[in-house]
Tab-separated table of C-alpha atoms and ligand atoms in Angstrom:
chain	number	residue	atom	x	y	z
A	1	MET	CA	23.148	13.698	-41.592
A	2	ILE	CA	26.819	13.460	-41.347
A	3	ARG	CA	29.110	16.443	-41.274
A	4	LEU	CA	32.813	16.641	-40.888
A	5	PHE	CA	34.617	20.035	-40.531
A	6	GLY	CA	38.318	20.140	-40.873
A	7	VAL	CA	38.793	16.705	-39.447
A	8	SER	CA	42.431	15.516	-39.164
A	9	LYS	CA	43.616	12.071	-37.829
A	10	GLY	CA	46.987	10.412	-37.770
A	11	TYR	CA	48.710	7.614	-35.903
A	12	PRO	CA	52.227	7.926	-34.520
A	13	SER	CA	53.421	5.059	-36.625
A	14	ARG	CA	51.774	6.258	-39.827
A	15	GLY	CA	51.709	9.994	-39.721
A	16	PRO	CA	48.631	11.923	-40.957
A	17	VAL	CA	45.755	9.747	-42.475
A	18	LEU	CA	42.942	12.390	-42.698
A	19	ARG	CA	44.082	15.967	-43.349
A	20	ARG	CA	41.594	18.784	-42.566
A	21	LEU	CA	38.899	16.801	-44.247
A	22	ASP	CA	35.390	18.348	-44.892
A	23	LEU	CA	32.360	16.198	-45.794
A	24	HIS	CA	28.642	16.669	-45.801
A	25	VAL	CA	26.338	13.646	-46.463
A	26	ALA	CA	22.734	14.796	-46.732
A	27	ARG	CA	19.869	12.898	-45.205
A	28	GLY	CA	18.888	10.077	-47.525
A	29	GLU	CA	21.909	10.345	-49.761
A	30	TYR	CA	23.893	7.275	-51.046
A	31	LEU	CA	27.640	8.157	-50.968
A	32	ILE	CA	30.478	5.967	-52.218
A	33	ILE	CA	33.960	6.773	-50.820
A	34	CYS	CA	36.539	5.067	-52.948
A	35	GLY	CA	40.289	5.093	-52.622
A	36	ALA	CA	43.205	2.730	-52.414
A	37	SER	CA	43.722	0.460	-49.567
A	38	GLY	CA	45.346	2.413	-46.655
A	39	ALA	CA	43.840	5.617	-47.910
A	40	GLY	CA	41.945	6.164	-44.666
A	41	LYS	CA	38.350	5.042	-45.505
A	42	THR	CA	37.949	2.840	-42.511
A	43	THR	CA	39.410	5.571	-40.271
A	44	LEU	CA	36.786	7.872	-41.534
A	45	MET	CA	34.084	5.445	-40.816
A	46	ARG	CA	35.446	4.774	-37.180
A	47	ILE	CA	35.360	8.473	-36.528
A	48	VAL	CA	31.665	8.597	-37.585
A	49	THR	CA	30.776	5.788	-35.167
A	50	ALA	CA	32.875	7.457	-32.355
A	51	ALA	CA	35.173	4.388	-32.400
A	52	GLU	CA	38.006	6.959	-32.968
A	53	ARG	CA	38.386	10.544	-31.946
A	54	PRO	CA	39.687	12.993	-34.522
A	55	ASP	CA	42.921	14.882	-33.626
A	56	ALA	CA	41.280	18.033	-34.845
A	57	GLY	CA	38.056	19.173	-36.322
A	58	GLN	CA	34.382	18.654	-35.569
A	59	VAL	CA	31.947	15.799	-36.442
A	60	MET	CA	28.219	15.983	-36.438
A	61	VAL	CA	26.211	12.773	-36.805
A	62	ALA	CA	22.460	12.642	-36.744
A	63	GLY	CA	22.372	16.069	-35.104
A	64	ARG	CA	24.978	15.318	-32.399
A	65	ASN	CA	28.300	16.896	-32.037
A	66	LEU	CA	30.444	13.899	-31.191
A	67	ALA	CA	33.029	15.992	-29.307
A	68	LYS	CA	30.316	16.782	-26.851
A	69	LEU	CA	28.992	13.299	-26.652
A	70	LYS	CA	29.270	11.685	-23.158
A	71	ARG	CA	30.741	8.150	-23.209
A	72	SER	CA	27.443	6.855	-21.894
A	73	ALA	CA	25.624	8.311	-24.910
A	74	ILE	CA	27.756	6.332	-27.432
A	75	PRO	CA	25.362	3.311	-27.433
A	76	TYR	CA	22.499	5.665	-28.333
A	77	LEU	CA	24.461	7.020	-31.224
A	78	ARG	CA	25.391	3.612	-32.482
A	79	ARG	CA	21.622	2.587	-32.464
A	80	ASN	CA	21.221	5.121	-35.222
A	81	ILE	CA	24.156	3.758	-37.283
A	82	GLY	CA	24.098	0.288	-38.882
A	83	VAL	CA	27.507	-0.974	-39.877
A	84	ILE	CA	28.630	-3.944	-42.152
A	85	PHE	CA	32.198	-5.027	-42.766
A	86	GLN	CA	34.198	-6.970	-45.282
A	87	ASP	CA	34.600	-9.880	-42.866
A	88	PHE	CA	30.859	-9.916	-41.706
A	89	LYS	CA	31.732	-10.144	-38.010
A	90	LEU	CA	29.006	-12.598	-37.170
A	91	LEU	CA	28.858	-14.459	-33.969
A	92	GLY	CA	30.357	-17.887	-34.638
A	93	GLY	CA	28.354	-20.921	-33.605
A	94	SER	CA	25.146	-19.031	-33.560
A	95	THR	CA	22.102	-19.120	-35.913
A	96	VAL	CA	21.048	-16.354	-38.295
A	97	THR	CA	18.182	-15.501	-35.958
A	98	GLU	CA	20.446	-15.237	-32.888
A	99	ASN	CA	22.807	-12.926	-34.756
A	100	VAL	CA	20.063	-10.600	-35.891
A	101	ALA	CA	18.209	-10.650	-32.503
A	102	LEU	CA	21.314	-9.800	-30.369
A	103	PRO	CA	21.502	-6.063	-30.969
A	104	LEU	CA	17.708	-5.835	-30.430
A	105	ARG	CA	17.967	-7.652	-27.087
A	106	ILE	CA	20.714	-5.271	-26.080
A	107	CYS	CA	18.243	-2.383	-26.865
A	108	GLY	CA	15.722	-3.947	-24.549
A	109	ILE	CA	13.528	-5.353	-27.444
A	110	HIS	CA	11.998	-8.683	-26.534
A	111	GLY	CA	9.028	-11.111	-27.219
A	112	ARG	CA	6.680	-10.562	-30.116
A	113	THR	CA	8.248	-7.185	-31.158
A	114	LEU	CA	11.672	-8.834	-31.419
A	115	ARG	CA	10.356	-11.813	-33.424
A	116	ASP	CA	8.452	-9.597	-35.774
A	117	ARG	CA	11.416	-7.333	-36.423
A	118	VAL	CA	13.839	-10.277	-37.052
A	119	GLU	CA	11.303	-11.803	-39.448
A	120	GLU	CA	10.906	-8.460	-41.272
A	121	VAL	CA	14.618	-7.830	-41.790
A	122	LEU	CA	15.234	-11.516	-42.840
A	123	GLU	CA	12.556	-11.119	-45.430
A	124	LEU	CA	14.173	-7.883	-46.564
A	125	VAL	CA	17.467	-9.500	-47.306
A	126	GLY	CA	15.903	-12.724	-48.714
A	127	LEU	CA	16.877	-15.114	-45.825
A	128	GLU	CA	13.395	-15.752	-44.476
A	129	ASP	CA	13.852	-19.471	-45.259
A	130	LYS	CA	17.049	-19.701	-43.189
A	131	PRO	CA	16.274	-18.426	-39.784
A	132	PHE	CA	17.873	-21.375	-37.946
A	133	ALA	CA	20.867	-22.002	-40.180
A	134	ARG	CA	24.305	-21.625	-38.473
A	135	CYS	CA	26.141	-18.827	-39.982
A	136	GLU	CA	29.165	-21.007	-40.726
A	137	GLU	CA	27.027	-23.148	-43.027
A	138	LEU	CA	26.065	-20.145	-45.227
A	139	SER	CA	27.852	-18.835	-48.249
A	140	GLY	CA	29.710	-15.547	-48.032
A	141	GLY	CA	26.861	-13.654	-49.754
A	142	GLU	CA	24.417	-15.033	-47.289
A	143	GLN	CA	26.531	-14.247	-44.333
A	144	GLN	CA	26.853	-10.639	-45.531
A	145	ARG	CA	23.089	-10.542	-45.857
A	146	VAL	CA	22.826	-11.662	-42.301
A	147	ALA	CA	25.149	-8.942	-41.228
A	148	LEU	CA	23.001	-6.448	-43.205
A	149	ALA	CA	19.805	-7.737	-41.583
A	150	ARG	CA	21.490	-7.276	-38.156
A	151	ALA	CA	22.595	-3.858	-39.046
A	152	LEU	CA	19.073	-2.843	-40.251
A	153	ALA	CA	17.230	-4.512	-37.339
A	154	SER	CA	17.496	-1.624	-34.906
A	155	GLU	CA	16.177	0.675	-37.571
A	156	PRO	CA	19.163	2.887	-37.974
A	157	VAL	CA	19.062	6.134	-39.912
A	158	ILE	CA	22.594	5.711	-41.278
A	159	LEU	CA	24.176	2.587	-42.863
A	160	LEU	CA	27.906	2.437	-43.140
A	161	ALA	CA	29.236	-0.396	-45.344
A	162	ASP	CA	32.995	-0.780	-45.294
A	163	GLU	CA	34.220	-2.852	-48.188
A	164	PRO	CA	31.208	-5.033	-47.832
A	165	THR	CA	31.744	-6.955	-51.062
A	166	GLY	CA	35.513	-7.492	-50.556
A	167	ASN	CA	35.077	-11.276	-49.927
A	168	LEU	CA	32.166	-11.909	-52.246
A	169	ASP	CA	31.878	-13.238	-55.823
A	170	PRO	CA	30.156	-11.086	-58.498
A	171	GLU	CA	26.758	-12.460	-58.045
A	172	ALA	CA	26.810	-11.985	-54.217
A	173	THR	CA	28.374	-8.570	-54.747
A	174	ALA	CA	25.336	-7.591	-56.986
A	175	GLN	CA	22.965	-8.769	-54.413
A	176	VAL	CA	24.504	-6.869	-51.558
A	177	LEU	CA	24.737	-3.788	-53.758
A	178	GLY	CA	21.055	-4.163	-54.658
A	179	LEU	CA	20.231	-4.319	-50.942
A	180	LEU	CA	22.175	-1.049	-50.287
A	181	ASP	CA	20.042	0.597	-53.005
A	182	LEU	CA	16.986	-0.710	-51.267
A	183	ALA	CA	18.164	0.706	-47.931
A	184	ARG	CA	18.609	4.069	-49.525
A	185	ASP	CA	15.138	3.690	-51.103
A	186	ARG	CA	13.786	3.169	-47.600
A	187	GLY	CA	15.178	6.491	-46.520
A	188	LEU	CA	18.548	5.569	-44.959
A	189	THR	CA	21.640	7.613	-45.457
A	190	VAL	CA	24.158	5.140	-46.933
A	191	VAL	CA	27.970	5.443	-47.151
A	192	LEU	CA	29.872	2.698	-48.876
A	193	ALA	CA	33.633	2.479	-48.685
A	194	THR	CA	35.335	0.469	-51.428
A	195	HIS	CA	38.557	0.287	-53.413
A	196	ASP	CA	36.825	-1.837	-56.209
A	197	PRO	CA	36.077	0.074	-59.473
A	198	GLN	CA	33.435	-2.419	-60.363
A	199	VAL	CA	31.542	-1.681	-57.151
A	200	ILE	CA	31.748	2.053	-57.796
A	201	GLY	CA	30.172	1.598	-61.289
A	202	ALA	CA	27.504	-0.887	-60.337
A	203	GLY	CA	25.737	0.830	-57.410
A	204	GLN	CA	23.113	3.496	-57.674
A	205	ALA	CA	24.963	6.081	-55.586
A	206	ASP	CA	24.229	9.699	-55.736
A	207	ARG	CA	27.812	10.755	-55.409
A	208	VAL	CA	31.366	9.239	-55.512
A	209	LEU	CA	34.123	10.868	-53.500
A	210	GLU	CA	37.738	9.691	-53.809
A	211	MET	CA	40.018	9.634	-50.836
A	212	THR	CA	43.494	10.783	-51.778
A	213	GLU	CA	46.224	12.111	-49.439
A	214	GLY	CA	43.755	12.365	-46.604
A	215	LYS	CA	41.227	14.440	-48.462
A	216	LEU	CA	38.014	13.781	-50.403
A	217	GLU	CA	37.714	14.791	-53.942
A	218	THR	CA	34.481	14.676	-55.987
A	219	ARG	CA	34.415	12.159	-58.775
A	220	ALA	CA	31.811	11.573	-61.271
A	221	LEU	CA	31.350	8.419	-63.402
A	222	ARG	CA	29.917	8.789	-66.946
A	223	SER	CA	29.701	5.777	-69.208
A	224	GLY	CA	32.387	4.122	-67.223
A	225	VAL	CA	34.895	7.046	-67.491
A	226	TRP	CA	36.059	9.096	-64.452
A	227	LEU	CA	35.393	12.806	-64.726
A	228	GLU	CA	37.010	15.103	-62.412
A	229	ARG	CA	35.029	17.902	-60.901
A	230	PRO	CA	36.253	20.522	-58.499
A	231	GLU	CA	34.530	20.501	-55.236
A	232	GLU	CA	31.828	23.264	-54.822
A	233	PRO	CA	32.756	25.731	-52.112
A	234	ASP	CA	30.501	25.031	-49.223
A	235	THR	CA	30.167	28.371	-47.360
A	236	ARG	CA	27.082	26.942	-45.590
A	237	GLY	CA	29.471	24.531	-43.674
A	238	GLU	CA	31.398	27.474	-42.318
A	239	ARG	CA	28.278	29.134	-41.080
A	240	GLU	CA	26.897	25.969	-39.344
A	241	MET	CA	30.482	25.388	-37.881
A	242	SER	CA	30.301	28.674	-36.116
A	243	LEU	CA	26.918	27.671	-34.559
A	244	ILE	CA	28.477	24.439	-33.314
A	245	LEU	CA	31.613	26.125	-31.627
B	301	ADP	N1	44.946	1.895	-35.109
B	301	ADP	C1	45.916	2.261	-35.912
B	301	ADP	N2	47.174	2.446	-35.607
B	301	ADP	C2	48.188	2.698	-36.493
B	301	ADP	N3	47.920	2.992	-37.818
B	301	ADP	C3	46.633	2.728	-38.249
B	301	ADP	C4	45.521	2.414	-37.328
B	301	ADP	N4	44.398	2.292	-38.076
B	301	ADP	C5	44.763	2.646	-39.308
B	301	ADP	N5	46.142	2.821	-39.412
B	301	ADP	C6	46.799	3.164	-40.673
B	301	ADP	O1	46.111	4.226	-41.220
B	301	ADP	C7	46.130	4.177	-42.661
B	301	ADP	C8	44.699	4.251	-43.166
B	301	ADP	O2	44.067	3.070	-42.767
B	301	ADP	P1	42.577	2.643	-43.130
B	301	ADP	O3	41.556	3.803	-42.635
B	301	ADP	O4	42.192	1.311	-42.590
B	301	ADP	O5	42.494	2.713	-44.699
B	301	ADP	P2	41.521	2.066	-45.704
B	301	ADP	O6	40.308	1.653	-44.949
B	301	ADP	O7	41.297	3.110	-46.725
B	301	ADP	O8	42.274	0.855	-46.404
B	301	ADP	C9	46.812	2.969	-43.011
B	301	ADP	O9	48.177	3.205	-43.312
B	301	ADP	C10	46.764	2.149	-41.714
B	301	ADP	O10	47.894	1.336	-41.645
B	302	MG	MG1	39.427	-0.222	-44.843
């Protein structure tokens, strides 16, 4: 569903952030990317949503080669990708329903279909009793669930969660992680970025990769202990790369 081949990205003021990074996230997989603050997790996510262009390398998302994507096709790509952030990024002064409905309206969905879809995702995240609450009146956990409902409303195939529990208490964190598990159970490909070891242990991710020095290394967690495992050589990636170029 997501493939990166030799992706490098840096900033003049910072130097290299991602260094010839390879990544393959399979359809329906739930992947956690951990790493210290500043390691490059957000940069990686922004490359997947085409908010940033890599300096080198190739990126395939949902079957599209991002280097060949026209600017006008980016909104179509983003409909396939739901994103949630640490700071929720909700529309201030608006209700729960207005927040969830907005991306649907932009996609040209109106009327009964819109109402049904909003109702469905609010029920999914457990906010069906607060459709007309103003977002500012909600707790952090509730606000993140609104953001998740909004991300899921346009029925994306990929869900990117960038430090989604960074501002939440343990109970709200558990709720949001439970919803990410649910998203994966519904067939979405889920990528969660976090620097929080508790989040890494709590979720039901298939795989944990750690970002260090601009690369991703496989990590496995067994009974709360990190095990290091060398990355399996992925020669299939090289074959597919030659098909893309
Ligand atoms: N637009 C930018 N301009 C300059 N430096 C940036 C920019 N975006 C990120 N960085 C730098 O790149 C590094 C990685 O940032 P980021 O991807 O946000 O890391 P993480 O999400 O793992 O905390 C940091 O040192 C950050 O300061
Ligand atoms: Mg970040």
